[in-house]
mmCIF file of C-alpha atoms in Angstrom:
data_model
loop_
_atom_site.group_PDB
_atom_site.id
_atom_site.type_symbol
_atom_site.label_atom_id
_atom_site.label_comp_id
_atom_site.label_asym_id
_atom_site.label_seq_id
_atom_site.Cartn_x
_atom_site.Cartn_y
_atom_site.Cartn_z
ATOM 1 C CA UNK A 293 98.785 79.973 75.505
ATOM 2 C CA UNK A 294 97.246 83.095 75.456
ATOM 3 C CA UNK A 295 97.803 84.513 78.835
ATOM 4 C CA UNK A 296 100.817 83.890 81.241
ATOM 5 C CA UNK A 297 101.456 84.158 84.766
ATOM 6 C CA UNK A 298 104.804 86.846 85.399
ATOM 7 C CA UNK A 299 106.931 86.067 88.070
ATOM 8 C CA UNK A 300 107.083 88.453 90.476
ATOM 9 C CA UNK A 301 109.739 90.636 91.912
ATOM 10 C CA UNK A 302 107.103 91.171 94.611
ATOM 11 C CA UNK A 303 104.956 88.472 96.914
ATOM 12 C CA UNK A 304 101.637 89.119 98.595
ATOM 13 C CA UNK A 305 99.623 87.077 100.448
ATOM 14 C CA UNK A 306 96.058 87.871 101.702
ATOM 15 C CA UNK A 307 94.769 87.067 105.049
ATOM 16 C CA UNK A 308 90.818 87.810 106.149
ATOM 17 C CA UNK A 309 90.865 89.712 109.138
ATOM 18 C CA UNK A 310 88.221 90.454 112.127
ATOM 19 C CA UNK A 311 89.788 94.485 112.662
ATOM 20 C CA UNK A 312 91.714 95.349 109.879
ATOM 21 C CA UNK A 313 92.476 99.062 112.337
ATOM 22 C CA UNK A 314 94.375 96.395 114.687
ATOM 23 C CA UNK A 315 96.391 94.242 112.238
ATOM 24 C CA UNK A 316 97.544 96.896 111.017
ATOM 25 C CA UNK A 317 98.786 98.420 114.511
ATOM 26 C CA UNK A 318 100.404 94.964 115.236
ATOM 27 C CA UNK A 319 102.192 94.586 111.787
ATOM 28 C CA UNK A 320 103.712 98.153 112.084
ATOM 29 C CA UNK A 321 104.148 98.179 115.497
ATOM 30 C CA UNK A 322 105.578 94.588 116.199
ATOM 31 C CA UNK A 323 106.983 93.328 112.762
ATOM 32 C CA UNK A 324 107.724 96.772 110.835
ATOM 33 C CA UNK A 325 105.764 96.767 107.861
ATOM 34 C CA UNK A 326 104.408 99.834 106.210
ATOM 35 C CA UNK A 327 101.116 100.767 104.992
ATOM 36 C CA UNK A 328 100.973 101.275 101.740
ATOM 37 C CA UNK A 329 97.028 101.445 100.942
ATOM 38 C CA UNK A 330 94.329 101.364 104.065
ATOM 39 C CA UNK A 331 90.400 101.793 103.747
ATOM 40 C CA UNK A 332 89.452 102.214 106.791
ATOM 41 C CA UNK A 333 87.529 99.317 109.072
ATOM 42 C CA UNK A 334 87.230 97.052 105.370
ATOM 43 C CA UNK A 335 91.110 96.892 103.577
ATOM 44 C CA UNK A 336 94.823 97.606 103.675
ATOM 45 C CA UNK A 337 98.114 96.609 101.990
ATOM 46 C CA UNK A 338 101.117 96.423 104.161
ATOM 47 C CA UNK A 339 104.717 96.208 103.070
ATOM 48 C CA UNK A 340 107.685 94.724 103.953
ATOM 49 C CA UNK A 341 110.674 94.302 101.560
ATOM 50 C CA UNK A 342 109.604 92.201 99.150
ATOM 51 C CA UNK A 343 106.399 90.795 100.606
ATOM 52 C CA UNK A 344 103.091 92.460 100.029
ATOM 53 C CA UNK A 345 100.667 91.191 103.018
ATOM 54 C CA UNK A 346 96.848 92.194 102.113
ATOM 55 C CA UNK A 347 93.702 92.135 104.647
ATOM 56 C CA UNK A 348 89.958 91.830 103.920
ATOM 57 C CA UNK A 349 87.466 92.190 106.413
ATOM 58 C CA UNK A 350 84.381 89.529 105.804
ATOM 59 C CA UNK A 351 82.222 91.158 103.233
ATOM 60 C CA UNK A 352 84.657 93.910 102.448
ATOM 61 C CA UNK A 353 85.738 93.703 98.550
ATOM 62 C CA UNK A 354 86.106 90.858 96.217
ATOM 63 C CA UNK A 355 88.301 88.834 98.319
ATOM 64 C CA UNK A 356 85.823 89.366 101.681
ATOM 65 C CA UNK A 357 82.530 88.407 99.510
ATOM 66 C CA UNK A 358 80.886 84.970 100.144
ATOM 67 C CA UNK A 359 81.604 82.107 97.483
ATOM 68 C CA UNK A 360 78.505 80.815 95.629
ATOM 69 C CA UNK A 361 77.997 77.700 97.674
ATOM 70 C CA UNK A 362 77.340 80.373 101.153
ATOM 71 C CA UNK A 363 81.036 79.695 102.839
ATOM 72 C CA UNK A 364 82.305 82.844 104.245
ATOM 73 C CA UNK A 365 85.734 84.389 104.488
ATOM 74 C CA UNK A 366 87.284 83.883 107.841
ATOM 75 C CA UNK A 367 90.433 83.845 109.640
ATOM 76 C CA UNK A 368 92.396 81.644 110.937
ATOM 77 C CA UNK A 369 93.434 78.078 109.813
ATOM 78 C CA UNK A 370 97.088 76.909 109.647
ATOM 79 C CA UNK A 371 98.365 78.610 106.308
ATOM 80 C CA UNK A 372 101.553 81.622 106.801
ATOM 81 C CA UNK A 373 104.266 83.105 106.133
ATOM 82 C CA UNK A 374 107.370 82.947 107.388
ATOM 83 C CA UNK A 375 109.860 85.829 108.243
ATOM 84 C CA UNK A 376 113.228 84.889 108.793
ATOM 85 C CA UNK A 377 115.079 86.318 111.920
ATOM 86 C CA UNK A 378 118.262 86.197 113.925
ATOM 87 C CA UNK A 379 118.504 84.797 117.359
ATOM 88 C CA UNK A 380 114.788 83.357 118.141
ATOM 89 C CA UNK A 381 114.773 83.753 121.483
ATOM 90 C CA UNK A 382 115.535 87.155 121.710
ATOM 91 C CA UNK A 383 112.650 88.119 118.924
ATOM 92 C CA UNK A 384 110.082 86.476 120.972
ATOM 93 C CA UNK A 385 110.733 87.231 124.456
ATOM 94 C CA UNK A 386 110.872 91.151 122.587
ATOM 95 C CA UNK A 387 107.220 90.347 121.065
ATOM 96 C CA UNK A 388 105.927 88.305 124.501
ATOM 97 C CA UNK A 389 106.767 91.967 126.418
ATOM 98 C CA UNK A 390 104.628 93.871 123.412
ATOM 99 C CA UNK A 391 102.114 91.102 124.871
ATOM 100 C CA UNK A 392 101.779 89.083 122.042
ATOM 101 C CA UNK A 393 100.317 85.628 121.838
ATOM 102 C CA UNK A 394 101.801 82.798 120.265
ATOM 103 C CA UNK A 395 100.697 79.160 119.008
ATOM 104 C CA UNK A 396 102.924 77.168 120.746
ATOM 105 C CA UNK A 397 106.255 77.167 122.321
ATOM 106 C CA UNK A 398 109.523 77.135 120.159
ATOM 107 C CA UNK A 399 110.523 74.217 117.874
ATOM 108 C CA UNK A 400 113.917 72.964 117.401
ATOM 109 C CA UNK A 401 114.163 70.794 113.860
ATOM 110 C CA UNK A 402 117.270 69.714 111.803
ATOM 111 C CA UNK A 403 116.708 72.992 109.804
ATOM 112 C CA UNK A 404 116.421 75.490 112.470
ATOM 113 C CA UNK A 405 114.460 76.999 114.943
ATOM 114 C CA UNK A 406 110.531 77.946 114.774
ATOM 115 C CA UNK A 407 107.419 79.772 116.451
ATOM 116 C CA UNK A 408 104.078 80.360 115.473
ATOM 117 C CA UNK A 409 102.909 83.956 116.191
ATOM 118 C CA UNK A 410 99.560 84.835 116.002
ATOM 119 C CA UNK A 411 97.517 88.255 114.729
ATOM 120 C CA UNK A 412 94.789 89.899 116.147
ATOM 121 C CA UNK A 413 92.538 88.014 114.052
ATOM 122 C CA UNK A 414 94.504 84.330 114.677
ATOM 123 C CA UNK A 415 96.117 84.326 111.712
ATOM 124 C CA UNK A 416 99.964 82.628 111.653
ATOM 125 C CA UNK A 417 103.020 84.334 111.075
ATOM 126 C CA UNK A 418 105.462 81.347 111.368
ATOM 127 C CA UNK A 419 109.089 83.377 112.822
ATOM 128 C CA UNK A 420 112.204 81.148 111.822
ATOM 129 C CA UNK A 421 115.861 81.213 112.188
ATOM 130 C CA UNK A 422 118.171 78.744 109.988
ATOM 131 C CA UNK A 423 120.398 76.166 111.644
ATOM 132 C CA UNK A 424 124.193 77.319 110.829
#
């Protein structure tokens, strides 16, 4: 094999975005990441421990360019991540008073508690807390 694929000490995961300006406002602001590269109105790279979360406006960079059949980049859909936290409840009726919107109401399973919170642009950050 000539090439391999590392495993990283670090995770990021792209999302397109409609206002890259206001995701990154709501990730800072609501889930405390950092910014750790921003082009204005087109690209940023956000931080939080070991998760890297990148945006793309549509048509901004490689990731924002249309494929070669004509499908453009667009947000949305049902792919996330999830970021663990401690007593559900709490973290969302916090986020519901910074008026954010949210998927659906919470989800009790045999593994724990969910919600789906949504981003500026719709796209899913699933919050979760483990059963005990």
């Amino acid at each position: 094999m000539k090439g391999t694929i590392a495993n990283p000490t670090t995770v990021s995961v792209r999302y397109i975005v409609d206002d890259v300006d206001s995701c990154i406002t709501f990730y800072t602001q609501l889930l405390g990441f950092e910014v750790l590269m921003h082009t204005p109105d087109a690209f940023a790279m956000l931080s939080k421990g070991n998760l890297h979360l990148v945006f793309n406006k549509p048509g901004a960079g490689g990731a924002g360019q249309s494929m070669p059949d004509g499908a453009k980049p667009a947000p949305g859909g049902w792919n996330r991540f999830q970021l663990e936290v401690q007593n559900i409840e709490a973290v969302i009726e916090d986020l519901k008073v910074k008026q954010a919107k949210f998927r659906n109401d919470l989800v009790t399973a045999p593994a724990g508690k969910q919600i789906l919170l949504l981003d500026p642009s719709g796209n899913l950050i699933e919050l979760f807390e483990r059963r005990n």
